[in-house]
mmCIF file with all atom_site columns, C-alpha atoms in Angstrom:
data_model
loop_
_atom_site.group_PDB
_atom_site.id
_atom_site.type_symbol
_atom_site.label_atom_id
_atom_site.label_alt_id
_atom_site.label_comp_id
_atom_site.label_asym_id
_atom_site.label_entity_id
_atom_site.label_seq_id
_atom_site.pdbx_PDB_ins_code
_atom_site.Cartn_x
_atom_site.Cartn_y
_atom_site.Cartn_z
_atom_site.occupancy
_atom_site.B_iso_or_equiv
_atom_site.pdbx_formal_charge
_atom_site.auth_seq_id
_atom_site.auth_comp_id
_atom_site.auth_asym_id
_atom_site.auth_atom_id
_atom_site.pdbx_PDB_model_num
ATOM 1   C CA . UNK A 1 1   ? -7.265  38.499 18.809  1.00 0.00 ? 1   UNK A CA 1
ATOM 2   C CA . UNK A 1 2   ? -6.297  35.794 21.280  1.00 0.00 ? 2   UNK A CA 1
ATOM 3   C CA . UNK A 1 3   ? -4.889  32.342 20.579  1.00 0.00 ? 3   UNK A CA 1
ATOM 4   C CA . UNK A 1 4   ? -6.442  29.750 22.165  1.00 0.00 ? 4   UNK A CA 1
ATOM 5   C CA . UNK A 1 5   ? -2.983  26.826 22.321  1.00 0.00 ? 5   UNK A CA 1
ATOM 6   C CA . UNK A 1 6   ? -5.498  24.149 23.081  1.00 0.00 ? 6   UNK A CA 1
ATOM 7   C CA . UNK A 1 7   ? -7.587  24.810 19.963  1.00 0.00 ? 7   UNK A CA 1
ATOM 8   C CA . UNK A 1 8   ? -4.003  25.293 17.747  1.00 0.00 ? 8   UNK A CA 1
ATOM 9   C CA . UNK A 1 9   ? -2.849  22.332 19.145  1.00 0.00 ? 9   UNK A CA 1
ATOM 10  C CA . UNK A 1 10  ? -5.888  20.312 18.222  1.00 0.00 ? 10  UNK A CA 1
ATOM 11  C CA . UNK A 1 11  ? -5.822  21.551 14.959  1.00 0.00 ? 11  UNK A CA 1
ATOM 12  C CA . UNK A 1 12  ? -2.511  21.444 13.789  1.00 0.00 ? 12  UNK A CA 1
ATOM 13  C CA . UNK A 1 13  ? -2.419  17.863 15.352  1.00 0.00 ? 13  UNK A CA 1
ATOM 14  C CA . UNK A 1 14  ? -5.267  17.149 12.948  1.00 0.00 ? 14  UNK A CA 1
ATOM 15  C CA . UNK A 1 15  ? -4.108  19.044 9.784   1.00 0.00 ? 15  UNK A CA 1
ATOM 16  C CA . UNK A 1 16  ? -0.488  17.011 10.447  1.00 0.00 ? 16  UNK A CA 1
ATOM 17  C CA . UNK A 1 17  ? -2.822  14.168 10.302  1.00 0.00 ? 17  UNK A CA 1
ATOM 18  C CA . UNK A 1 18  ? -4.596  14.956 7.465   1.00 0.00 ? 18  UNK A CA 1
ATOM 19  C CA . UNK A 1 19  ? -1.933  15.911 5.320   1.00 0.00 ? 19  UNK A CA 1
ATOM 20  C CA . UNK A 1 20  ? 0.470   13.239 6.541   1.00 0.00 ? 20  UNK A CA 1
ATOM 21  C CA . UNK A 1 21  ? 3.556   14.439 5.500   1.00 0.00 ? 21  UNK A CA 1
ATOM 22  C CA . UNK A 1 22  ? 5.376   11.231 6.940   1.00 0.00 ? 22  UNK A CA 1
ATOM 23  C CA . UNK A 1 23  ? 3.511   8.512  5.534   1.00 0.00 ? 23  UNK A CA 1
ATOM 24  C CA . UNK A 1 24  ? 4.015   10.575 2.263   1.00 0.00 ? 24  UNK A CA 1
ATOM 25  C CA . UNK A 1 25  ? 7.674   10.295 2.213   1.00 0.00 ? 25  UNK A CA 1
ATOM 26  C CA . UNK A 1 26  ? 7.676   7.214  0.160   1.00 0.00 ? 26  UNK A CA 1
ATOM 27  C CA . UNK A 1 27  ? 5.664   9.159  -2.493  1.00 0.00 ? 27  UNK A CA 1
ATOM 28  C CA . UNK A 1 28  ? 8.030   12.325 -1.916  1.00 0.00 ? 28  UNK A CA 1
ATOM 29  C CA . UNK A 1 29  ? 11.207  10.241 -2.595  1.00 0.00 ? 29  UNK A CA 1
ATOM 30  C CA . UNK A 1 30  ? 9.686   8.639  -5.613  1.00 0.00 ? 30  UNK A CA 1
ATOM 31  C CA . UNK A 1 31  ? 8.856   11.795 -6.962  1.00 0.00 ? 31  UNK A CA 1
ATOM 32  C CA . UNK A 1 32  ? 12.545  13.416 -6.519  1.00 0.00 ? 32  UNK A CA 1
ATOM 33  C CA . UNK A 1 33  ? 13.669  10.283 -8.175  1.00 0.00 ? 33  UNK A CA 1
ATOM 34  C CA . UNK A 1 34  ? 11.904  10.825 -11.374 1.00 0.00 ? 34  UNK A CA 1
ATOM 35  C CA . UNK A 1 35  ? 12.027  14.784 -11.580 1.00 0.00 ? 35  UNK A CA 1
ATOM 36  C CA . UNK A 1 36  ? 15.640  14.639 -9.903  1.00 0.00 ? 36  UNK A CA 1
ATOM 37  C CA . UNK A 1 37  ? 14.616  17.466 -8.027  1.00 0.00 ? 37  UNK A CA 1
ATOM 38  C CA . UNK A 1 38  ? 11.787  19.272 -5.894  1.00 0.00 ? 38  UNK A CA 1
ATOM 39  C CA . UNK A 1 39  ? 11.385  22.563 -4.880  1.00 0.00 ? 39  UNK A CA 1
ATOM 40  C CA . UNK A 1 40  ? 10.823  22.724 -1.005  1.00 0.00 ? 40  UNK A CA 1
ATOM 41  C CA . UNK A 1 41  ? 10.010  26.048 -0.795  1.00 0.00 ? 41  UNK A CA 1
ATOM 42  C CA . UNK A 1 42  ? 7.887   26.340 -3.613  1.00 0.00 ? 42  UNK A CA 1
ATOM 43  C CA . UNK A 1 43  ? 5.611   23.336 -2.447  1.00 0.00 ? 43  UNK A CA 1
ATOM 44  C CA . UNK A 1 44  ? 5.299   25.138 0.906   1.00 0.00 ? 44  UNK A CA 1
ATOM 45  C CA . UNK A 1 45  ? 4.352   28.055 0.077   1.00 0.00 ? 45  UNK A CA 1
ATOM 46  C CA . UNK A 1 46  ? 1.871   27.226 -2.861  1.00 0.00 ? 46  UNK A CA 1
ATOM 47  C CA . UNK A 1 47  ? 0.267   24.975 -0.089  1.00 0.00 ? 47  UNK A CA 1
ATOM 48  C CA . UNK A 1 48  ? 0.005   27.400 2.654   1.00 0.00 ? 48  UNK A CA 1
ATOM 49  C CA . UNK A 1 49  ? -1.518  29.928 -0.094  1.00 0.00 ? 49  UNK A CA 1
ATOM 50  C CA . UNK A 1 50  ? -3.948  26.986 -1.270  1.00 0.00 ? 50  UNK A CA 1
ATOM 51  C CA . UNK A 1 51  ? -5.191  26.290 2.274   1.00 0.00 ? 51  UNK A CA 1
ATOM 52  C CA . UNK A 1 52  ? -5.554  29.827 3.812   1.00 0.00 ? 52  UNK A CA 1
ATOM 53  C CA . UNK A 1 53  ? -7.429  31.370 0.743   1.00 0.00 ? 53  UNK A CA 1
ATOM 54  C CA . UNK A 1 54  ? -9.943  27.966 1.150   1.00 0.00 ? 54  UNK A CA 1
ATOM 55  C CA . UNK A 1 55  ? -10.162 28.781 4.753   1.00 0.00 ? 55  UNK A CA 1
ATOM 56  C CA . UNK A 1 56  ? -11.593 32.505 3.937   1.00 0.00 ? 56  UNK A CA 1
ATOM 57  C CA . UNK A 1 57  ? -13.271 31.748 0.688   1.00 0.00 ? 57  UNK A CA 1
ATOM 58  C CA . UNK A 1 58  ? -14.384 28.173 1.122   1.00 0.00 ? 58  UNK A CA 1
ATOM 59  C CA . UNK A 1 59  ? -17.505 28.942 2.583   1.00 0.00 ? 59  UNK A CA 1
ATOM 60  C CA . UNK A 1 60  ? -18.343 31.826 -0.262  1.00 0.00 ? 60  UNK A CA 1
ATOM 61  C CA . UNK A 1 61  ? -17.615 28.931 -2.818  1.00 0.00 ? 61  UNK A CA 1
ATOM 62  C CA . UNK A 1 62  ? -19.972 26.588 -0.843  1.00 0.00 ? 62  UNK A CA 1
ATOM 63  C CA . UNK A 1 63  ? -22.607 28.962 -0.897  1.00 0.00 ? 63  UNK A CA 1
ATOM 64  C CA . UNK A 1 64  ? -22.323 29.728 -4.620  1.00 0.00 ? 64  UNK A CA 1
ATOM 65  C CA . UNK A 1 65  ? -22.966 25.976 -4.687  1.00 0.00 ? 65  UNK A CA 1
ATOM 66  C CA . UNK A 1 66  ? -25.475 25.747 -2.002  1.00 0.00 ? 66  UNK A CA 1
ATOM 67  C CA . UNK A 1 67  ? -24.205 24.192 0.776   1.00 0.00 ? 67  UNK A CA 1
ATOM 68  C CA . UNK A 1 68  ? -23.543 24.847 4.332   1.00 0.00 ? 68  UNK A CA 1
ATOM 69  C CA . UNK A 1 69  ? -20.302 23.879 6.332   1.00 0.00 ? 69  UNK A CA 1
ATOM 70  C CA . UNK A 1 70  ? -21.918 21.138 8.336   1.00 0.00 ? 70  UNK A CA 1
ATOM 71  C CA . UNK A 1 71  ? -23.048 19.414 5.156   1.00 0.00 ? 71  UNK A CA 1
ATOM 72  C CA . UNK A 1 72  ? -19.287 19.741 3.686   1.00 0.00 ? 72  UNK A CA 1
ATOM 73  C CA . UNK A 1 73  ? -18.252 18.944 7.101   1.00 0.00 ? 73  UNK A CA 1
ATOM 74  C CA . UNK A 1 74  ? -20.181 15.440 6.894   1.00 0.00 ? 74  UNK A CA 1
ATOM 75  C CA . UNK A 1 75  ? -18.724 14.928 3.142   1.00 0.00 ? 75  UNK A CA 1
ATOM 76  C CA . UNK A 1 76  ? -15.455 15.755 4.122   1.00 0.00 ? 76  UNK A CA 1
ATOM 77  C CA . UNK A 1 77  ? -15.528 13.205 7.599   1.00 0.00 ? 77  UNK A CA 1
ATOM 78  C CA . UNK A 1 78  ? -16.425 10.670 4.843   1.00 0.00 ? 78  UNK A CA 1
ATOM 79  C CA . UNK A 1 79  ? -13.085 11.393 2.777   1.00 0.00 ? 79  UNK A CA 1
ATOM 80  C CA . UNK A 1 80  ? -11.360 11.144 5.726   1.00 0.00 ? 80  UNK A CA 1
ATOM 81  C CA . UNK A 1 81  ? -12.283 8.418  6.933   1.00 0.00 ? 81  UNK A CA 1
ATOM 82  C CA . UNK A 1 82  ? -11.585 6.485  3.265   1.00 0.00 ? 82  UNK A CA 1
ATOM 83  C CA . UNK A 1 83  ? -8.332  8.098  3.914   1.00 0.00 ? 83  UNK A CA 1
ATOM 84  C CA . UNK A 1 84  ? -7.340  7.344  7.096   1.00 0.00 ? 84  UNK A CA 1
ATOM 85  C CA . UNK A 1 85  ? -8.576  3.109  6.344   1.00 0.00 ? 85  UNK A CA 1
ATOM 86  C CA . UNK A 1 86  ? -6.027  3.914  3.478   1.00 0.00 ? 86  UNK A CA 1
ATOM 87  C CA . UNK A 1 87  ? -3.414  4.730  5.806   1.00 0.00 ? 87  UNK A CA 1
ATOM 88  C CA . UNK A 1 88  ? -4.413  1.445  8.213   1.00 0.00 ? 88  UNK A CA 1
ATOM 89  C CA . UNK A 1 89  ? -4.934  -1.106 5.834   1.00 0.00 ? 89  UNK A CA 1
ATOM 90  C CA . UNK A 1 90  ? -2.253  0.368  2.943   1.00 0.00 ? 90  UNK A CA 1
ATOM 91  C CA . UNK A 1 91  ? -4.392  0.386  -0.151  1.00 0.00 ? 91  UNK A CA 1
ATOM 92  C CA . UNK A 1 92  ? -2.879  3.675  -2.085  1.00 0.00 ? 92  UNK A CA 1
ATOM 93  C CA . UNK A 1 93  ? -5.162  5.572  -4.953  1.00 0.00 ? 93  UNK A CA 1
ATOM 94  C CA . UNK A 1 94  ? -2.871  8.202  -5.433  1.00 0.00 ? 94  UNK A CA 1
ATOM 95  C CA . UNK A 1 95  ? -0.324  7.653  -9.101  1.00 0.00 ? 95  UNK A CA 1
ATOM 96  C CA . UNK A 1 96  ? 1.936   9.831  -10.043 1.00 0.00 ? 96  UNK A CA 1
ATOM 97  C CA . UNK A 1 97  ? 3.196   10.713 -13.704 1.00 0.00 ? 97  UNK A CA 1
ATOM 98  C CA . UNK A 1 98  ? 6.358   11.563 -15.233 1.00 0.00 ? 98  UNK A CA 1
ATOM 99  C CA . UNK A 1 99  ? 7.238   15.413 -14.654 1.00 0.00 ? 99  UNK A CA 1
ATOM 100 C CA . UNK A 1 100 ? 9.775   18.135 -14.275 1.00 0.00 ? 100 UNK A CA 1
ATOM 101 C CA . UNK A 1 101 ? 10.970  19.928 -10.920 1.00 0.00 ? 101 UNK A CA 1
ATOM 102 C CA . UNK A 1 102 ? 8.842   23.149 -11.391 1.00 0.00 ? 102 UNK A CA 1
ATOM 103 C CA . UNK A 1 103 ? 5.710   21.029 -12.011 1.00 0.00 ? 103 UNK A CA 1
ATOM 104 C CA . UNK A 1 104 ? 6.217   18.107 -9.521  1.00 0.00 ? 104 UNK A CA 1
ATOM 105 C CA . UNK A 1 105 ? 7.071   20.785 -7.035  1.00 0.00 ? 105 UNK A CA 1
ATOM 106 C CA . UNK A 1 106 ? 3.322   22.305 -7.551  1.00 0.00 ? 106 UNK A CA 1
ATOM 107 C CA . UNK A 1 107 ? 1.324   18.715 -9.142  1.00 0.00 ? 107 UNK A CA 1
ATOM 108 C CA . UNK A 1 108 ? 0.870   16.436 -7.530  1.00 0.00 ? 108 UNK A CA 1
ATOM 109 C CA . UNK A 1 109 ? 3.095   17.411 -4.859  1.00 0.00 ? 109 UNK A CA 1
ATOM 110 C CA . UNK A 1 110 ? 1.581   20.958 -3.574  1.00 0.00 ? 110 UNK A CA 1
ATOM 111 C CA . UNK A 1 111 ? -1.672  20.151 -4.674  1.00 0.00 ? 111 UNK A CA 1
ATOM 112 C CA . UNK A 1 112 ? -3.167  17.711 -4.372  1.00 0.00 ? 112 UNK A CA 1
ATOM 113 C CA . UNK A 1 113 ? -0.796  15.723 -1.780  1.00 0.00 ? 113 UNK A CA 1
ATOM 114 C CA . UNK A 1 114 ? -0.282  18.569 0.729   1.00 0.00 ? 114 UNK A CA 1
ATOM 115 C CA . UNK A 1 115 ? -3.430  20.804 -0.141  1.00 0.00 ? 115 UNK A CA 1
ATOM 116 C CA . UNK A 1 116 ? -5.882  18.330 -0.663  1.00 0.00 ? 116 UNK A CA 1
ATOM 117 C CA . UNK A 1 117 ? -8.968  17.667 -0.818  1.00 0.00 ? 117 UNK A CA 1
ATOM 118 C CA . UNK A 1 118 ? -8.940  16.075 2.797   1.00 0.00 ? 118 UNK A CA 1
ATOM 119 C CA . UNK A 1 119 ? -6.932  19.198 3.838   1.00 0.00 ? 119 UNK A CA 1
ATOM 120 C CA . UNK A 1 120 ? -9.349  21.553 2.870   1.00 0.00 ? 120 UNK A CA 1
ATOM 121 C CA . UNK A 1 121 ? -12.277 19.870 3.783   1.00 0.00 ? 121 UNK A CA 1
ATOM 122 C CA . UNK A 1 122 ? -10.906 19.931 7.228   1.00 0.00 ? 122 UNK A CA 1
ATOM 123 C CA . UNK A 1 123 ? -9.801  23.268 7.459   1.00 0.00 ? 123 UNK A CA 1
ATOM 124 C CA . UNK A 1 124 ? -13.634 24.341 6.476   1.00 0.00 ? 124 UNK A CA 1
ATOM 125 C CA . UNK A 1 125 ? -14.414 21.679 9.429   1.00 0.00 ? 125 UNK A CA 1
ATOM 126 C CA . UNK A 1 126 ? -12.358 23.406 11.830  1.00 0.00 ? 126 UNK A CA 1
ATOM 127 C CA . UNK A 1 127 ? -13.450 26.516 10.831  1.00 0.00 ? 127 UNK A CA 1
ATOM 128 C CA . UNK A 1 128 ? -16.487 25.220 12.228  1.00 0.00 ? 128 UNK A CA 1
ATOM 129 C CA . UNK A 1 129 ? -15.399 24.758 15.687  1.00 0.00 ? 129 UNK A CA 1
ATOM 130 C CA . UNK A 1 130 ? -12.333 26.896 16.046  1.00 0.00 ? 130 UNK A CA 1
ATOM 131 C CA . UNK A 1 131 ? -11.240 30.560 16.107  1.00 0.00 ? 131 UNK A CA 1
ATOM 132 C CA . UNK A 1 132 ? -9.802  31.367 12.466  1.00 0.00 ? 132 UNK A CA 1
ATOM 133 C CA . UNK A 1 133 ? -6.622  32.866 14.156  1.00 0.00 ? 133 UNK A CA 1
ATOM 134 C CA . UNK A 1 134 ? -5.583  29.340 15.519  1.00 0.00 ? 134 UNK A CA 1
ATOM 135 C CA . UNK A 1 135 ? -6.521  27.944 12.725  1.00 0.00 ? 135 UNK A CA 1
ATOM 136 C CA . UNK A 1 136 ? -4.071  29.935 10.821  1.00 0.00 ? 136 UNK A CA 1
ATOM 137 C CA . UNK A 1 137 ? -1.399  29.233 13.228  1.00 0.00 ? 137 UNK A CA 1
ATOM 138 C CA . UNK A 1 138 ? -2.124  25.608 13.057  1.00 0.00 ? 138 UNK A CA 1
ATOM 139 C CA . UNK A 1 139 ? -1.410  25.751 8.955   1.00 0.00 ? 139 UNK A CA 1
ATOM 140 C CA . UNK A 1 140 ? 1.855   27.819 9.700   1.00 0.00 ? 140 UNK A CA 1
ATOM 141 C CA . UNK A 1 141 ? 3.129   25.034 11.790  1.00 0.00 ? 141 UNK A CA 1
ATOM 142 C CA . UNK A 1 142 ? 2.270   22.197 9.617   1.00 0.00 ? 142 UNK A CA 1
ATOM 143 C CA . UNK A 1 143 ? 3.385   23.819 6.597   1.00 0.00 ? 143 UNK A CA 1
ATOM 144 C CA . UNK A 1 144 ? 7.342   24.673 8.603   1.00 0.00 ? 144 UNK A CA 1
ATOM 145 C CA . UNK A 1 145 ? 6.983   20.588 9.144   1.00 0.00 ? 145 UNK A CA 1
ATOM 146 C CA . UNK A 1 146 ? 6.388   19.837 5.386   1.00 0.00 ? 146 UNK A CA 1
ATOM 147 C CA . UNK A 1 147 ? 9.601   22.165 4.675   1.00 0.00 ? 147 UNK A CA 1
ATOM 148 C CA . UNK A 1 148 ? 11.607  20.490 6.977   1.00 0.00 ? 148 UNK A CA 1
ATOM 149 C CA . UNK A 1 149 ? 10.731  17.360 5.806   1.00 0.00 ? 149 UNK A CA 1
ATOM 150 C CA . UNK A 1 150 ? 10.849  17.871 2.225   1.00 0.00 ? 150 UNK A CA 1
ATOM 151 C CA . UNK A 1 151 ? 14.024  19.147 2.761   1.00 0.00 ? 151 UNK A CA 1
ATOM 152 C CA . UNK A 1 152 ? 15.167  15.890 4.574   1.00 0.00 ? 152 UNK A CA 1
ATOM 153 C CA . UNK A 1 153 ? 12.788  13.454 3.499   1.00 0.00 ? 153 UNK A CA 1
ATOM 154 C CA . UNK A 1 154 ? 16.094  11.433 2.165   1.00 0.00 ? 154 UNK A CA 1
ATOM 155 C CA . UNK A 1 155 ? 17.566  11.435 5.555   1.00 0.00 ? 155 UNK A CA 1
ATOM 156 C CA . UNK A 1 156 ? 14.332  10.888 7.117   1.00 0.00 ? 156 UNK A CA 1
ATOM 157 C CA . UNK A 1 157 ? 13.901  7.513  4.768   1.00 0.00 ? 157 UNK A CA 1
ATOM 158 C CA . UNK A 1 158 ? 17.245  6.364  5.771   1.00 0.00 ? 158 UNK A CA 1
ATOM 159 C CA . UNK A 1 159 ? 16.624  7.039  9.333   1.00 0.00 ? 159 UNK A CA 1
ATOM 160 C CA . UNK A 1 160 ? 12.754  5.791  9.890   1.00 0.00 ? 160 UNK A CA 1
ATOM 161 C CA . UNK A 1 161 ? 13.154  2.758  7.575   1.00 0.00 ? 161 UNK A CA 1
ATOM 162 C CA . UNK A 1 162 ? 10.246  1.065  5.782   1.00 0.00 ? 162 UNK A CA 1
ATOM 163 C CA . UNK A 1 163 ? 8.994   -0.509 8.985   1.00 0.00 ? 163 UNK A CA 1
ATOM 164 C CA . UNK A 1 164 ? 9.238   2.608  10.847  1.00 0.00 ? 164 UNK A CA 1
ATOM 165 C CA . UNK A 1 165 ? 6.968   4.576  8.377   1.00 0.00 ? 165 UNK A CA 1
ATOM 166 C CA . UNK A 1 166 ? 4.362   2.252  7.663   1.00 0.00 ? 166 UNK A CA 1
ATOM 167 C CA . UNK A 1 167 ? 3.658   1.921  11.662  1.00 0.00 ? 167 UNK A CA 1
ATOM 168 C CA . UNK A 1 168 ? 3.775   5.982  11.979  1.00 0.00 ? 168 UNK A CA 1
ATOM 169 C CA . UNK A 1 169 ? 1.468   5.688  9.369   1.00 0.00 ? 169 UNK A CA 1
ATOM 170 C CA . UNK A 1 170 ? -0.651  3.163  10.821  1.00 0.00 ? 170 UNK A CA 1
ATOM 171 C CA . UNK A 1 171 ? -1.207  5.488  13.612  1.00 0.00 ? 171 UNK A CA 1
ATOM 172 C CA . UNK A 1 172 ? -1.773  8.732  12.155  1.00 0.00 ? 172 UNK A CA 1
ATOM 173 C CA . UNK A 1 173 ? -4.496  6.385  10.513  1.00 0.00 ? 173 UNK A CA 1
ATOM 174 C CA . UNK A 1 174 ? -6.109  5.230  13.743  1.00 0.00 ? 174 UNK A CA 1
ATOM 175 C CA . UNK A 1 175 ? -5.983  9.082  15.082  1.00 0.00 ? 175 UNK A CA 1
ATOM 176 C CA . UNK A 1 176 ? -7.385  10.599 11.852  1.00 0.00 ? 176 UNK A CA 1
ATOM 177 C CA . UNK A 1 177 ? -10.232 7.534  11.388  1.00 0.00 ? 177 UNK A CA 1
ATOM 178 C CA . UNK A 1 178 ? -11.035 8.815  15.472  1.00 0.00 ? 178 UNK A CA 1
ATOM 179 C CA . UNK A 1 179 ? -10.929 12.695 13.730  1.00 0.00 ? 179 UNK A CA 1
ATOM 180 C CA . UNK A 1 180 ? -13.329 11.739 10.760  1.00 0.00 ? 180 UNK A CA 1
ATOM 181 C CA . UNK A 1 181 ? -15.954 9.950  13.431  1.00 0.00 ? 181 UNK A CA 1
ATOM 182 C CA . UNK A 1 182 ? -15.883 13.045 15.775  1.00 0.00 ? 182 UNK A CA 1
ATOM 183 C CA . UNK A 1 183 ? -16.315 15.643 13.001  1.00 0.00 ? 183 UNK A CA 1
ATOM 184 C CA . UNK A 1 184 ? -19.300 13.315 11.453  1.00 0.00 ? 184 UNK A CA 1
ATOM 185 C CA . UNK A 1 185 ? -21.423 12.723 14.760  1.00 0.00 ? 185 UNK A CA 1
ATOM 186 C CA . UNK A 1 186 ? -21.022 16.865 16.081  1.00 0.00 ? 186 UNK A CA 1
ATOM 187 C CA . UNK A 1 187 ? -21.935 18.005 12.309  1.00 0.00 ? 187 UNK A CA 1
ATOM 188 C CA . UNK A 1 188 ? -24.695 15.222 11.714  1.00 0.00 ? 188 UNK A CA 1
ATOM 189 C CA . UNK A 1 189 ? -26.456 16.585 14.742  1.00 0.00 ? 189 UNK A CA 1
ATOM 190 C CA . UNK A 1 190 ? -26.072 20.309 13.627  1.00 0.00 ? 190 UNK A CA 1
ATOM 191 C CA . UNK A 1 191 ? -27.813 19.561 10.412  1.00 0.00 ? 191 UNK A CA 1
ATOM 192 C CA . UNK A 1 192 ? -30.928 17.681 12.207  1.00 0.00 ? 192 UNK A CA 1
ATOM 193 C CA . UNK A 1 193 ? -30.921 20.448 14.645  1.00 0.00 ? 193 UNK A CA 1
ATOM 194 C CA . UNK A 1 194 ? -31.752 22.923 12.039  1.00 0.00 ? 194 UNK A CA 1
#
């Protein structure tokens, strides 16, 4: 088992991407504001287990459904791509209710903010490209980044500032929109290959 540290560097620069942690701070903070607290830990882990039983099971479940990964692949570019010209232009779908620490800690915070649906889909993505071993490191990484800024996501706001998140988030945008085009064109041409 060998780790490849250009492949875990790709991907865990495209999970951080995906799962933009940072430009969810705002989102984060409004959430601790209304449960009064969030569990860190709790969100971490629940999103690590959410991502690494997709990355083994995902393509059983697509199969039960009849699909192959390039054809997810191709639907999940597309969702990235509406989220990354979310990101750029700053259009936001995403609400969130009124709820207590235990459950704002798992919904919407663990899933679906961190453990998406634009998470999984590229995890299955990578999966298509990468060793599952780097993968897997690439998900450790990210989710030690989402503790330590859950943990200081305050601090963080203080620090960044509005204007200083909404331009980190204006780039993760461009990068990921760049991400979603790749991942399209390589698994368009796999499925007319076949």
């Amino acid at each position: 088992m060998t780790l490849n540290f250009k492949e875990i560097a790709t991907a865990t620069m495209v999970l951080f991407a995906v799962i933009d942690i940072v430009g969810s701070i705002p989102i984060i903070i409004g959430l601790r504001e209304k449960a009064g607290h969030i569990n860190s830990g709790k969100a971490s882990i629940i999103a690590a287990v959410v991502m690494v039983v997709f990355l083994f099971l995902g393509e059983s479940i697509l199969h039960l459904i009849g699909v192959n990964v390039n054809e997810f692949a191709v639907a999940g570019s597309l969702i990235l791509f509406f989220i990354a010209l979310e990101m750029i232009l700053g259009v936001t779908l995403f609400k969130e209710g009124d709820t207590s620490p235990d459950l704002a800690s798992i919904f919407p915070l663990a899933f679906p903010l961190l453990a998406g649906p634009g998470s999984l889909t590229t995890l299955l993505s990578l999966r298509a490209e990468y060793a599952i071993q780097n993968i897997i490191v690439a998900i450790i990484v990210n989710i030690i980044v989402i503790y330590v800024v859950l943990k200081t996501s305050g601090k963080l706001q203080r620090f960044l500032g509005k204007n200083g998140i909404a331009v980190i988030q204006k780039i993760f945008g461009v990068i990921l929109l760049a991400i979603a085009v790749k991942l399209f064109t390589s698994n368009i041409q796999e499925l007319f290959n076949h």
